[in-house]
PDB file of C-alpha atoms in Angstrom:
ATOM      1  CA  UNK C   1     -46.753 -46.482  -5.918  1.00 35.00           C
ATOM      2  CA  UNK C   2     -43.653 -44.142  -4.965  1.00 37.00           C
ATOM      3  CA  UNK C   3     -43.408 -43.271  -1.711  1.00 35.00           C
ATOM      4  CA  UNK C   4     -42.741 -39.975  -0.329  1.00 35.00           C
ATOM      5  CA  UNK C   5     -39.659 -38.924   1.654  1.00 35.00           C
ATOM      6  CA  UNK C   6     -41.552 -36.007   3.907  1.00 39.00           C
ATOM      7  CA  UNK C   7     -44.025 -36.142   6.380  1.00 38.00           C
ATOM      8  CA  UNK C   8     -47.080 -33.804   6.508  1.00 37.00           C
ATOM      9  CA  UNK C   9     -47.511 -31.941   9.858  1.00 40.00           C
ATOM     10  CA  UNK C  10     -50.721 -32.949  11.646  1.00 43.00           C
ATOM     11  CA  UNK C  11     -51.853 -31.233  15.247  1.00 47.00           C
ATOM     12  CA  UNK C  12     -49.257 -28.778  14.884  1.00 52.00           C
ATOM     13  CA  UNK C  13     -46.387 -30.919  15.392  1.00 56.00           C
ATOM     14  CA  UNK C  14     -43.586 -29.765  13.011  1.00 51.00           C
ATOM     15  CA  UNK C  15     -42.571 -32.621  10.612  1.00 52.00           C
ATOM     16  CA  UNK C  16     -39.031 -34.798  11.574  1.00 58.00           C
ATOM     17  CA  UNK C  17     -38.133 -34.917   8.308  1.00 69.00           C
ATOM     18  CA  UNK C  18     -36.230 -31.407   6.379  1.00 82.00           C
ATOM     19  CA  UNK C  19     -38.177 -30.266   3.366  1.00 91.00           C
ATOM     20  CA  UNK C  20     -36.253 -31.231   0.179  1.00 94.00           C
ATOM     21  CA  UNK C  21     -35.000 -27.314  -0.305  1.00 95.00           C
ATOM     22  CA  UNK C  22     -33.535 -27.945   3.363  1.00 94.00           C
ATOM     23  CA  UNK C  23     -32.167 -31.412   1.863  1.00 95.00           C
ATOM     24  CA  UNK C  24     -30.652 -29.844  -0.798  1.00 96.00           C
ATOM     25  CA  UNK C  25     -28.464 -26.914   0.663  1.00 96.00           C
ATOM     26  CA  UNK C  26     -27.150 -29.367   3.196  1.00 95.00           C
ATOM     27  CA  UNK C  27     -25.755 -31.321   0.318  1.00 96.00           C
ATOM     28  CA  UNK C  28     -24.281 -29.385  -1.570  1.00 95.00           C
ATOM     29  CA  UNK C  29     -23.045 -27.569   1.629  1.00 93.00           C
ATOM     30  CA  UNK C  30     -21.290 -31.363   2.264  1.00 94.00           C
ATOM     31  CA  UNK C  31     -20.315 -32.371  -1.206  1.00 94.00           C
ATOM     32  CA  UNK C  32     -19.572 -28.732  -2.138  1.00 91.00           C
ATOM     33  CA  UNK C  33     -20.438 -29.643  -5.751  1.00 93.00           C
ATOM     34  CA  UNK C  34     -23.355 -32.291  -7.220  1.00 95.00           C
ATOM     35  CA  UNK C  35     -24.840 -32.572 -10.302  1.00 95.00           C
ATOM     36  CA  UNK C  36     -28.906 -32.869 -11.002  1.00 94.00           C
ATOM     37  CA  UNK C  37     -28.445 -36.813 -12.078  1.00 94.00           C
ATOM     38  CA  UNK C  38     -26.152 -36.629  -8.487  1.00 96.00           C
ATOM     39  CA  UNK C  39     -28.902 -34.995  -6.290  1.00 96.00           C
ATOM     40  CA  UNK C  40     -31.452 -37.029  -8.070  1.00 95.00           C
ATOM     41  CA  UNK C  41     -30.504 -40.194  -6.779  1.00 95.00           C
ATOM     42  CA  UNK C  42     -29.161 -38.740  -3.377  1.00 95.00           C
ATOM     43  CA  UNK C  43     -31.956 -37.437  -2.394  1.00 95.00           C
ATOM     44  CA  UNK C  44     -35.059 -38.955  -4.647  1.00 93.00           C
ATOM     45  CA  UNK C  45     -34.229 -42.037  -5.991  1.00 92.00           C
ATOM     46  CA  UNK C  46     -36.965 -44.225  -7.985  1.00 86.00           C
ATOM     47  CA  UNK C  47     -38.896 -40.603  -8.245  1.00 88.00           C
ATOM     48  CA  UNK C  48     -39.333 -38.128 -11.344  1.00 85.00           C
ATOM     49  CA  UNK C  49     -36.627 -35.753 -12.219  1.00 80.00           C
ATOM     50  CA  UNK C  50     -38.648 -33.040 -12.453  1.00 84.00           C
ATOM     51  CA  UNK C  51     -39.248 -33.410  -8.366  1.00 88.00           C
ATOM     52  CA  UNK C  52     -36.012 -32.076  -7.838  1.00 92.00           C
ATOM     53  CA  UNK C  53     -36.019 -29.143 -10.859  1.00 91.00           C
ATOM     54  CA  UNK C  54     -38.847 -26.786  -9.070  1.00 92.00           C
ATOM     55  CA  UNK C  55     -36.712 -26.435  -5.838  1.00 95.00           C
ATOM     56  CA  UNK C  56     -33.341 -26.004  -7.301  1.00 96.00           C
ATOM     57  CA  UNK C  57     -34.587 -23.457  -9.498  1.00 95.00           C
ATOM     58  CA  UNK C  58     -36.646 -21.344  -6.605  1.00 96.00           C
ATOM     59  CA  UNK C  59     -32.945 -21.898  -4.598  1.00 97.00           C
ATOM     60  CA  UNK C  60     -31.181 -20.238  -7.256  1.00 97.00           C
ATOM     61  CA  UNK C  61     -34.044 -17.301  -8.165  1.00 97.00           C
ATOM     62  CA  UNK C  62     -33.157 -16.924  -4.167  1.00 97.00           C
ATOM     63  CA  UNK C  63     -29.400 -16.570  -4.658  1.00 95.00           C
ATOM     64  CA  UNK C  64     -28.210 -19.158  -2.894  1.00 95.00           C
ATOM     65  CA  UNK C  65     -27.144 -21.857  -5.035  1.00 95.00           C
ATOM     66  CA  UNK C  66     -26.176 -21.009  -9.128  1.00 94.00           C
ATOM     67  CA  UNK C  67     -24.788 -23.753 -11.541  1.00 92.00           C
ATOM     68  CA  UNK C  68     -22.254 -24.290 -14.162  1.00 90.00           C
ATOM     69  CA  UNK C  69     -22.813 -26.430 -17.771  1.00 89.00           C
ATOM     70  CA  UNK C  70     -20.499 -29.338 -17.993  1.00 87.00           C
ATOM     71  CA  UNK C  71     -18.726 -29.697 -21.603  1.00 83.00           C
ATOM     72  CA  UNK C  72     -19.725 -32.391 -23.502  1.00 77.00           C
ATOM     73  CA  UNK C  73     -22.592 -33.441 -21.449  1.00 72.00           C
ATOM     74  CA  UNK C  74     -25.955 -32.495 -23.219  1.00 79.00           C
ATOM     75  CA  UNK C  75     -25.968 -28.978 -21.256  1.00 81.00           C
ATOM     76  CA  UNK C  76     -26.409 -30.936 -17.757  1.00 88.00           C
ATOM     77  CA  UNK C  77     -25.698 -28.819 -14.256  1.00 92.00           C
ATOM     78  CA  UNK C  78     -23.298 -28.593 -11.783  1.00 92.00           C
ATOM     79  CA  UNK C  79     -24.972 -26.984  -8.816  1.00 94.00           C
ATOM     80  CA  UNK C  80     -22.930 -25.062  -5.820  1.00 93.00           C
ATOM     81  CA  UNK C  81     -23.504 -22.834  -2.849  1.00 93.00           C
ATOM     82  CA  UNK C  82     -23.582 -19.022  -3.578  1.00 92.00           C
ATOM     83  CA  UNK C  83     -22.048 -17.220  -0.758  1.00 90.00           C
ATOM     84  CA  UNK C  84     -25.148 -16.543   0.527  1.00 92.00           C
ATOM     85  CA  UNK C  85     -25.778 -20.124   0.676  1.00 92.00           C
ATOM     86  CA  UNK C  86     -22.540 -20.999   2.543  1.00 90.00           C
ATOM     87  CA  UNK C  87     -23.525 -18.539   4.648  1.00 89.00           C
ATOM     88  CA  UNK C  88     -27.313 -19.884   5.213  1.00 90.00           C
ATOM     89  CA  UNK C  89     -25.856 -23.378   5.710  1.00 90.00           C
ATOM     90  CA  UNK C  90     -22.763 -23.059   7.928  1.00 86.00           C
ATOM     91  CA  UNK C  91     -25.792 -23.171  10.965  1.00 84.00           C
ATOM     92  CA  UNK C  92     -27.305 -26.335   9.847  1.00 89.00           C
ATOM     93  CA  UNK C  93     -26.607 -28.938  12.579  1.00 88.00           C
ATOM     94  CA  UNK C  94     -25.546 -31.355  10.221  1.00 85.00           C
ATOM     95  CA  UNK C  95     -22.799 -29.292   9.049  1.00 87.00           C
ATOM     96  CA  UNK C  96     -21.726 -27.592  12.014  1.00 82.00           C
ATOM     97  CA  UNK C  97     -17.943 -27.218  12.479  1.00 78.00           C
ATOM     98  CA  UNK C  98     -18.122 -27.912   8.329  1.00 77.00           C
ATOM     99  CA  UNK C  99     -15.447 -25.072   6.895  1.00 72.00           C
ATOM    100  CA  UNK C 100     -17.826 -23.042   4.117  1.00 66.00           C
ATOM    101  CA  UNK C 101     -16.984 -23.612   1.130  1.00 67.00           C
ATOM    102  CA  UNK C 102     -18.214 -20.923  -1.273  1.00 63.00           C
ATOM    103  CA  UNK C 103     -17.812 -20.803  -5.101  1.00 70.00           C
ATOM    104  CA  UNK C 104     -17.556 -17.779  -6.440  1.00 64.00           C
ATOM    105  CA  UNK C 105     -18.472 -17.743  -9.915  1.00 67.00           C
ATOM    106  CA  UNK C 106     -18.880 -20.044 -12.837  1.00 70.00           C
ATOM    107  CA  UNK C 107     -15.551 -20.323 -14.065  1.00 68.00           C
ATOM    108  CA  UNK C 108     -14.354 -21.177 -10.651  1.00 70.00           C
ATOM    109  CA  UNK C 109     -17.006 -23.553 -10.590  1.00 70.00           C
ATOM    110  CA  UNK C 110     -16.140 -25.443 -13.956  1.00 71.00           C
ATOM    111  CA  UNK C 111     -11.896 -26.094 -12.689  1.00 72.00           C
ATOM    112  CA  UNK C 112     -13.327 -28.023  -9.426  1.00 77.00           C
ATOM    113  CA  UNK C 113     -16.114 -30.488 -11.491  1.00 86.00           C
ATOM    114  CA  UNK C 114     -14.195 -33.198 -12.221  1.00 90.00           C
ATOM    115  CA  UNK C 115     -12.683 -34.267  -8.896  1.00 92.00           C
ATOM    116  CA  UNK C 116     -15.442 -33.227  -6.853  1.00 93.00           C
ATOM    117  CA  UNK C 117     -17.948 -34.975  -9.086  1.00 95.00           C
ATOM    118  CA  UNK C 118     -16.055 -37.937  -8.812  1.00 96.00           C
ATOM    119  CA  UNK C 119     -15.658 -38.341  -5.635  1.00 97.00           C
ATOM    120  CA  UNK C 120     -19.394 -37.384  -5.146  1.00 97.00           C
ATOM    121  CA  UNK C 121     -19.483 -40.115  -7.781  1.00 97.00           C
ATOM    122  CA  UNK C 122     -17.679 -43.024  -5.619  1.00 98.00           C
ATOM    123  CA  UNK C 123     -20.235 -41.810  -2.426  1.00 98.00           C
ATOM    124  CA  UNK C 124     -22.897 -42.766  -4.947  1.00 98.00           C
ATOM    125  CA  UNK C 125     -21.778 -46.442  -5.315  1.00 97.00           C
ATOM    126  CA  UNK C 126     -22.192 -46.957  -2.362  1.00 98.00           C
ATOM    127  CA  UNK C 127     -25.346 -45.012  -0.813  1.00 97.00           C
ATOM    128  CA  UNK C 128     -26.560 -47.710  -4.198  1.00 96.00           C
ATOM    129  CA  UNK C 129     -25.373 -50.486  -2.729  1.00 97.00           C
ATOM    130  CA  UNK C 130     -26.376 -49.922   0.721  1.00 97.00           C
ATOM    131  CA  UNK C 131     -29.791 -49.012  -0.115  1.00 96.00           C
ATOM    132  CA  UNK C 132     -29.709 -52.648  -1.764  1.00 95.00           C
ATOM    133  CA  UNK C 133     -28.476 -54.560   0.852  1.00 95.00           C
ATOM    134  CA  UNK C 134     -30.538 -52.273   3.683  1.00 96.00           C
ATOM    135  CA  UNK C 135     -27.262 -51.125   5.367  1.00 97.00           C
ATOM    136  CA  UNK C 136     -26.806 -47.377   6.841  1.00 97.00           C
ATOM    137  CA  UNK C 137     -25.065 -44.912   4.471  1.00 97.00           C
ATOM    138  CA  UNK C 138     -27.101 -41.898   3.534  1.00 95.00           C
ATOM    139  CA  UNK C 139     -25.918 -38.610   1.910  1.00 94.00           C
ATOM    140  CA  UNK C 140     -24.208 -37.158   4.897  1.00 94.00           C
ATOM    141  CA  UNK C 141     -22.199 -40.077   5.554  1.00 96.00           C
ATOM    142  CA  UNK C 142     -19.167 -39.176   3.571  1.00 97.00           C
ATOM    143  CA  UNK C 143     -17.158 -36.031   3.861  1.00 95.00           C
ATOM    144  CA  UNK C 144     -15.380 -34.816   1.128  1.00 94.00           C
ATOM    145  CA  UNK C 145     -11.744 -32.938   2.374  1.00 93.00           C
ATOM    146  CA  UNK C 146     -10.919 -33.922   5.758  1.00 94.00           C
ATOM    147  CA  UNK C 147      -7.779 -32.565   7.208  1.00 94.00           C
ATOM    148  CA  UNK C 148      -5.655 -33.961   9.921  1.00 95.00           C
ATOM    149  CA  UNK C 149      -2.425 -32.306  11.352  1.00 93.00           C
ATOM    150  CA  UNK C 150       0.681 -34.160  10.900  1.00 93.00           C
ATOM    151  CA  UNK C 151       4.529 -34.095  12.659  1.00 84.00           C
ATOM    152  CA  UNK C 152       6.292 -30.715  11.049  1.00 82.00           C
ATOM    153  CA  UNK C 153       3.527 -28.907  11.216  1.00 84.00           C
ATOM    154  CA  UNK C 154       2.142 -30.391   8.300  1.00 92.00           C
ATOM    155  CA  UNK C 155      -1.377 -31.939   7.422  1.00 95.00           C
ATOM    156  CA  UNK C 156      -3.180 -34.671   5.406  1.00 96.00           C
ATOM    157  CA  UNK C 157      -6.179 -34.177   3.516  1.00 95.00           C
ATOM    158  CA  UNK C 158      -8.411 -37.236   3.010  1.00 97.00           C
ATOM    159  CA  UNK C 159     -10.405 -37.245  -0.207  1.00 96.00           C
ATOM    160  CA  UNK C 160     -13.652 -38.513   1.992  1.00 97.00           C
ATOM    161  CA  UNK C 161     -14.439 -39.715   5.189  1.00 97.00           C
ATOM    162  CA  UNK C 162     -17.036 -42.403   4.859  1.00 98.00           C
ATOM    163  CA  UNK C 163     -19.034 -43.888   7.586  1.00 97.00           C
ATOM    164  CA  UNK C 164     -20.787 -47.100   7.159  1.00 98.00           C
ATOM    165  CA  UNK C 165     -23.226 -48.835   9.354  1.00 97.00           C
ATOM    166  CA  UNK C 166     -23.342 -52.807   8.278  1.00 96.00           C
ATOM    167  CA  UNK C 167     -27.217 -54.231   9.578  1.00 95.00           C
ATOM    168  CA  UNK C 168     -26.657 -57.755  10.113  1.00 88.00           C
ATOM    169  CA  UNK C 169     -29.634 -60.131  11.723  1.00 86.00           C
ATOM    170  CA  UNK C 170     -28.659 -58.985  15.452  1.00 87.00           C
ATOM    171  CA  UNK C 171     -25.954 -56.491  15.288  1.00 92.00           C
ATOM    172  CA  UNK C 172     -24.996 -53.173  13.605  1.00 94.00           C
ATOM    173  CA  UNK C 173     -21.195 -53.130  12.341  1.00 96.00           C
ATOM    174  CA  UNK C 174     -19.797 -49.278  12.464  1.00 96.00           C
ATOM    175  CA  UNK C 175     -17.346 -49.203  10.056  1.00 97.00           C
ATOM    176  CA  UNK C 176     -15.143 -46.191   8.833  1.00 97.00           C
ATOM    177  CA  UNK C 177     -12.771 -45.206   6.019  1.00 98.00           C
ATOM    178  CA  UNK C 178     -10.637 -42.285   4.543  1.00 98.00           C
ATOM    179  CA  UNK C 179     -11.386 -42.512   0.641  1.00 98.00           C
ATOM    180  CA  UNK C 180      -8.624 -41.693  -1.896  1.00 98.00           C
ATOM    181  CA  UNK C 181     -10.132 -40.889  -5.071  1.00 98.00           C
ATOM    182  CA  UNK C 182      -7.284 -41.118  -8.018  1.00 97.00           C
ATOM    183  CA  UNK C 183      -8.514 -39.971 -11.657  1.00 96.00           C
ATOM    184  CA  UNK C 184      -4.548 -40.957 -13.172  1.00 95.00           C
ATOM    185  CA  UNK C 185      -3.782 -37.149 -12.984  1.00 93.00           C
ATOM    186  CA  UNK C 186      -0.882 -38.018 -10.851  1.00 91.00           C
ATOM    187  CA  UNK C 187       1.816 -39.514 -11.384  1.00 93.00           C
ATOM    188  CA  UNK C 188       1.499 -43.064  -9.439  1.00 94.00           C
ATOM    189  CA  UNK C 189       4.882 -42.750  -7.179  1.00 93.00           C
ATOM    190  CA  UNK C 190       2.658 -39.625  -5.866  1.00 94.00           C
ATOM    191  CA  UNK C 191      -0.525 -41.539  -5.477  1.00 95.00           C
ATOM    192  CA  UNK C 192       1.054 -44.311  -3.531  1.00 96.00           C
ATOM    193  CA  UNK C 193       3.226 -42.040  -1.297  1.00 96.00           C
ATOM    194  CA  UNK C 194      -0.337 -41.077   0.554  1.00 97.00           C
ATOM    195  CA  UNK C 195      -0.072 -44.632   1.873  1.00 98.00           C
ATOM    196  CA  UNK C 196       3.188 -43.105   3.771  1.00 97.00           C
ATOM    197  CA  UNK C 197       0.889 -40.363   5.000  1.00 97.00           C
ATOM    198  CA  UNK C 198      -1.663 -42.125   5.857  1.00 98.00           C
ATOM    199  CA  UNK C 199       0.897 -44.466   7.823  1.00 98.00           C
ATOM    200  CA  UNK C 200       2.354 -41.175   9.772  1.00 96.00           C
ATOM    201  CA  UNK C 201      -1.127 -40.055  10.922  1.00 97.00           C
ATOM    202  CA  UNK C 202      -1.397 -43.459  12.563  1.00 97.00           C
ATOM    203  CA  UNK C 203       2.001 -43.127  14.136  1.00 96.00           C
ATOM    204  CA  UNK C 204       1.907 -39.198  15.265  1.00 94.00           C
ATOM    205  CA  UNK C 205       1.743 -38.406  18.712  1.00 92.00           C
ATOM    206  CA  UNK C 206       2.087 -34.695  19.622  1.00 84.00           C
ATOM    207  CA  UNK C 207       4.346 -34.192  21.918  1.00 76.00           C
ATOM    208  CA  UNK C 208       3.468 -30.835  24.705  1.00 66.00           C
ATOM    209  CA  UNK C 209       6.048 -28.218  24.390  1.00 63.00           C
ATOM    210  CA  UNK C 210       6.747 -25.778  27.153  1.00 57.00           C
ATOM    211  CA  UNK C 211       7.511 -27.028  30.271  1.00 52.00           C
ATOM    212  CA  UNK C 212      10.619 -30.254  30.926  1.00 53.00           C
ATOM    213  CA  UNK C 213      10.173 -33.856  29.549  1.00 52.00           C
ATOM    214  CA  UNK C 214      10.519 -35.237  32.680  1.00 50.00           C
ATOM    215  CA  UNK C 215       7.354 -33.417  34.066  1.00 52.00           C
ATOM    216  CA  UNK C 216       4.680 -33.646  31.206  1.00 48.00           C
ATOM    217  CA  UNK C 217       2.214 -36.089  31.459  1.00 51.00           C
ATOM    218  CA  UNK C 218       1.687 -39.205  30.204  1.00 50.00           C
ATOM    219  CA  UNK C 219       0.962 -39.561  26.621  1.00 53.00           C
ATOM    220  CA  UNK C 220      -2.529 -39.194  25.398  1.00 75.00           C
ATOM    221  CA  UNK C 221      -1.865 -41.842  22.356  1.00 87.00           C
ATOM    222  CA  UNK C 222      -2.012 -40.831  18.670  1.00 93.00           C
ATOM    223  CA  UNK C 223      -3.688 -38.073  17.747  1.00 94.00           C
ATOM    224  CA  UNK C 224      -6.322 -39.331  15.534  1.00 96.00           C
ATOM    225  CA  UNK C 225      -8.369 -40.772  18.549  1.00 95.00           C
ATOM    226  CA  UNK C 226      -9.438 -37.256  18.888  1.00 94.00           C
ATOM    227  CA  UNK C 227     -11.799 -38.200  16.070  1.00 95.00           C
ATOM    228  CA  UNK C 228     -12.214 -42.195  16.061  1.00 96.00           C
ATOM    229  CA  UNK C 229     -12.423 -44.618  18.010  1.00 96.00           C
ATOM    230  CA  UNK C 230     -10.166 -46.882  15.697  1.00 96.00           C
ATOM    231  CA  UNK C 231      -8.205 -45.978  12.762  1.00 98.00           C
ATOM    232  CA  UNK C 232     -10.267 -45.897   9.789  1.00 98.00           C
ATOM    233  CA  UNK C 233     -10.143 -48.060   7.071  1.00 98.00           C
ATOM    234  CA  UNK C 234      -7.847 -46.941   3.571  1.00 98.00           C
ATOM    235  CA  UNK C 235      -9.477 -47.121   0.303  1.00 98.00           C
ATOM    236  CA  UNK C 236      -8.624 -46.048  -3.099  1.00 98.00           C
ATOM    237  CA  UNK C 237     -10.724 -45.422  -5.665  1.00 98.00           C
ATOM    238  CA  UNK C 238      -9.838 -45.751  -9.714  1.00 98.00           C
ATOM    239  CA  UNK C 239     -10.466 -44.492 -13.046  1.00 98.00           C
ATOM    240  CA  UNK C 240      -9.765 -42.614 -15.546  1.00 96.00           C
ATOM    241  CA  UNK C 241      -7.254 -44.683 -17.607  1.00 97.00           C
ATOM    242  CA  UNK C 242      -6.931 -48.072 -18.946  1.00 97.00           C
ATOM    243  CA  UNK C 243      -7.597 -51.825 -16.884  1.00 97.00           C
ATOM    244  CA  UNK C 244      -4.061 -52.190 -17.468  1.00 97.00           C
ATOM    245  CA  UNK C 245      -2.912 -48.824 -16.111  1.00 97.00           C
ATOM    246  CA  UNK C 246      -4.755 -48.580 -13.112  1.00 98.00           C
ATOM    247  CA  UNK C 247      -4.022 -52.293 -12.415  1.00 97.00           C
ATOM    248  CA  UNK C 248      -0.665 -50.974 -12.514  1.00 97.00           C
ATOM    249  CA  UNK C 249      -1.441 -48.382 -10.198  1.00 98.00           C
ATOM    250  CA  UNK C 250      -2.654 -50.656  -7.555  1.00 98.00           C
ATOM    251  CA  UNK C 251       0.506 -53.283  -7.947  1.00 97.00           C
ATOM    252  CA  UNK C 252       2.181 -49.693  -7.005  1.00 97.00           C
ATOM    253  CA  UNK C 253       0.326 -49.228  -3.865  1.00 98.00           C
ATOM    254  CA  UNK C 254       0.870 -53.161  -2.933  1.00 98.00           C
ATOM    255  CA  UNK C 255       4.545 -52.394  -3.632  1.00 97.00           C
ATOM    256  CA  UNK C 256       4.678 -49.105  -1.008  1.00 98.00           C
ATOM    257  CA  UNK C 257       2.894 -51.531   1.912  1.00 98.00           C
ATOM    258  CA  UNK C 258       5.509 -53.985   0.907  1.00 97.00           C
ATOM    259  CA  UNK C 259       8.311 -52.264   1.160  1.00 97.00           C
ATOM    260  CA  UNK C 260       7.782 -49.205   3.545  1.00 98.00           C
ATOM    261  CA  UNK C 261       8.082 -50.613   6.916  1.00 97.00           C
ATOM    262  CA  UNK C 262       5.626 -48.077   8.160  1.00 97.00           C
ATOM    263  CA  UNK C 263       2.942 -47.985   5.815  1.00 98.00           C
ATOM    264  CA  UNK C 264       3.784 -52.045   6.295  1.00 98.00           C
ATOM    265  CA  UNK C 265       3.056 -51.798  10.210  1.00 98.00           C
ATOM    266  CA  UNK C 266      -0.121 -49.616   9.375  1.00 98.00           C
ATOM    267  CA  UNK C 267      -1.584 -52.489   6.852  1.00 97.00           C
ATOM    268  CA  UNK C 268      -0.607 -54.765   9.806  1.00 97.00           C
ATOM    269  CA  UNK C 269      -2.857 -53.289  11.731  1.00 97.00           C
ATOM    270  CA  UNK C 270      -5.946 -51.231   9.662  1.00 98.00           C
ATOM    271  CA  UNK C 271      -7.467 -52.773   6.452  1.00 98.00           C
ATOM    272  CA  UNK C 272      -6.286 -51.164   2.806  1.00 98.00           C
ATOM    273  CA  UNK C 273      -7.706 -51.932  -0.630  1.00 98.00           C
ATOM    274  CA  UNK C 274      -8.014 -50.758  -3.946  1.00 98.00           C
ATOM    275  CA  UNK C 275     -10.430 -51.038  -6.479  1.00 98.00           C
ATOM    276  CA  UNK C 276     -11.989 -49.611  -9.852  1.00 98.00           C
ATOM    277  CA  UNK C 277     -15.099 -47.198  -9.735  1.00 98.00           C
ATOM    278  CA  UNK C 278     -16.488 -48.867 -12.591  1.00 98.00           C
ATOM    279  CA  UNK C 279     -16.456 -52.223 -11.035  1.00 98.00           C
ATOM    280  CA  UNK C 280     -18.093 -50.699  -8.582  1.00 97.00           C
ATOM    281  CA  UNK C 281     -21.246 -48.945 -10.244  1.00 97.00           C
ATOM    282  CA  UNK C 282     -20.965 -51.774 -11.946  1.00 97.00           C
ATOM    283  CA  UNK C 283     -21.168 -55.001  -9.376  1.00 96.00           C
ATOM    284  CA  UNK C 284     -21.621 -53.146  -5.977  1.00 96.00           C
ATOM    285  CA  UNK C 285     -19.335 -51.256  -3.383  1.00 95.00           C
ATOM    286  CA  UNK C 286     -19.565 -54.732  -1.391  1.00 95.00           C
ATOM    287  CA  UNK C 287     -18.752 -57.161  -4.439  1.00 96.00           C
ATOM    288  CA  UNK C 288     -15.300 -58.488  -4.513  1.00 97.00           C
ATOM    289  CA  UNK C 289     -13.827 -56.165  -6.329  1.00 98.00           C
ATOM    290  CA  UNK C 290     -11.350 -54.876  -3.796  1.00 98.00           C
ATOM    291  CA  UNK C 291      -7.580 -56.078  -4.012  1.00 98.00           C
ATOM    292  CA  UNK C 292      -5.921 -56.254  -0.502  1.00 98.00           C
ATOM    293  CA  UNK C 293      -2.869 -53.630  -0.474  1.00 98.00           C
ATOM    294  CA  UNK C 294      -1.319 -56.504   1.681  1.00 96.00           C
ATOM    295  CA  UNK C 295      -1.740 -59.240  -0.092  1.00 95.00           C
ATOM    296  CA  UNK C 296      -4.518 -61.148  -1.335  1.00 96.00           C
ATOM    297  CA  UNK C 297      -7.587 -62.377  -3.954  1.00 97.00           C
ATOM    298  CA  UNK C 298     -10.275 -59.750  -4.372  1.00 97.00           C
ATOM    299  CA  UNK C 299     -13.203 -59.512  -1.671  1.00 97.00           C
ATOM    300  CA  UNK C 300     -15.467 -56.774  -0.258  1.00 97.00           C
ATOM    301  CA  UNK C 301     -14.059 -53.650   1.184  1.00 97.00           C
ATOM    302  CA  UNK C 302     -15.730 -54.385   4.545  1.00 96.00           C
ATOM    303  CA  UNK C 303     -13.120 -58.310   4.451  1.00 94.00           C
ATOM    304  CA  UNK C 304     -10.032 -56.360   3.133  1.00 93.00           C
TER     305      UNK C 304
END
């Protein structure tokens, strides 16, 4: 027997849970980009395809969401916002203060797949592995592009967000993380100098400009407690090249934490691994699979 995911209204009491259309926009309104396999096993895993092909193709009659064929995939879709569904979605409580993220056409479409899909594809991993272990991590816990402001004017842009809720026999564990998602299309000096921004975000505190040192107040602490209680987590994701290569990579990013005496005080003080996407599709988000960027044997990301 599969069970269902909505509710049917009795008395005239509206239903709790969003109608899979509903379900649907708000995705791709988060993840800006998701595939039908993707949305499939977001939103109705364990249930037929076809459950999801009805809606998606009464959305896009509609205008508000259109798709793009991936090469060399057996014709499958990409499916994105229209402007009109930006526009229908940028209300949704779920995504409020979300930027709107439109895609105009096809073509524009087809140069964003393969980043976004992969790091849609890393979420997946683990919405898989906490359905298996009964943790908390459903498809709006992870937030694709996340910007923080930086010293100089400048910002960071996380890859993801993820939040994480660990359900132990008499406790929940909130955990957070910014996700780096690296496909080897940078060079890895590049991919390992993120670690340095990552390490000036935890150090920045704005200083108030316009009136005398000597009378602003104290300082507020770093800025990022605007959005978290502690720092999150940092985790890179793999793939895209060789065992050897991205092992490589990683010895890299243990090199920057070893010799950077910031990003050295950060991994002093907030968690950082590394670890292949395959390995973890293929033995769990929570399998030890992740290498400590300070040192260590492989473990789970939530020991690292």
């Amino acid at each position: 027997m599969t069970a269902t995911f909505e509710t049917v209204p009795t008395a005239g009491k509206p239903s709790p849970v969003e109608p899979l259309p509903h379900q649907i926009l708000a995705v791709l309104g988060q993840h800006r980009m998701a595939t039908t396999n993707q949305l499939h096993e977001l939103l109705r895993p364990g249930v037929a395809h076809q459950t999801l092909s009805a809606p998606l193709n009464k959305l896009r009659r509609d205008g508000l969401v259109d798709y793009t064929v991936l090469p060399r995939s057996n014709r499958s879709r990409a499916w994105y916002l229209t402007s009109d569904g930006a526009r229908l979605t940028r209300d949704f409580p779920a995504l409020r203060g979300r930027p709107p993220y439109p895609i105009s056409s096809a073509t524009a479409a087809s140069l964003k797949t393969p980043h976004t899909l992969t790091v849609l594809r890393s979420h997946l991993a683990f919405v898989a592995d906490a359905r298996r272990r009964g943790d908390e991590h459903g498809p709006l816990d992870w937030t694709p592009e996340v910007a923080h402001p930086l010293s100089d004017g400048e910002r960071i842009i996380a890859d993801a967000v993820m939040h994480y809720t660990l359900i132990g026999d008499d406790e929940r564990t909130k955990l957070r993380a910014f996700v780096e998602v690296d496909r080897t299309t940078m060079g890895s000096e590049r991919l390992a100098s993120k670690l340095i921004e990552y390490a000036r975000l935890w150090s920045y505190e704005p200083q108030l400009i316009g009136r005398p040192r000597s009378r602003q107040p104290a300082a507020t602490g770093p800025v990022w407690l605007r959005w978290y209680p502690v720092f999150p987590r940092v985790l890179f994701v793999l793939t895209g090249a060789s065992r050897y290569v991205l092992g490589n990579r990683i010895n890299d990013l243990k090199a920057m934490v070893a010799e950077h005496p910031l990003v050295g005080a950060l991994a002093r003080q907030v968690p950082m691994g590394a670890a292949v996407l395959e390995d973890l599709e293929e033995r769990g988000a929570t399998g030890d699979v992740w290498v400590p960027l300070a040192g260590g044997e492989p473990r789970p990301w939530t020991e690292v």
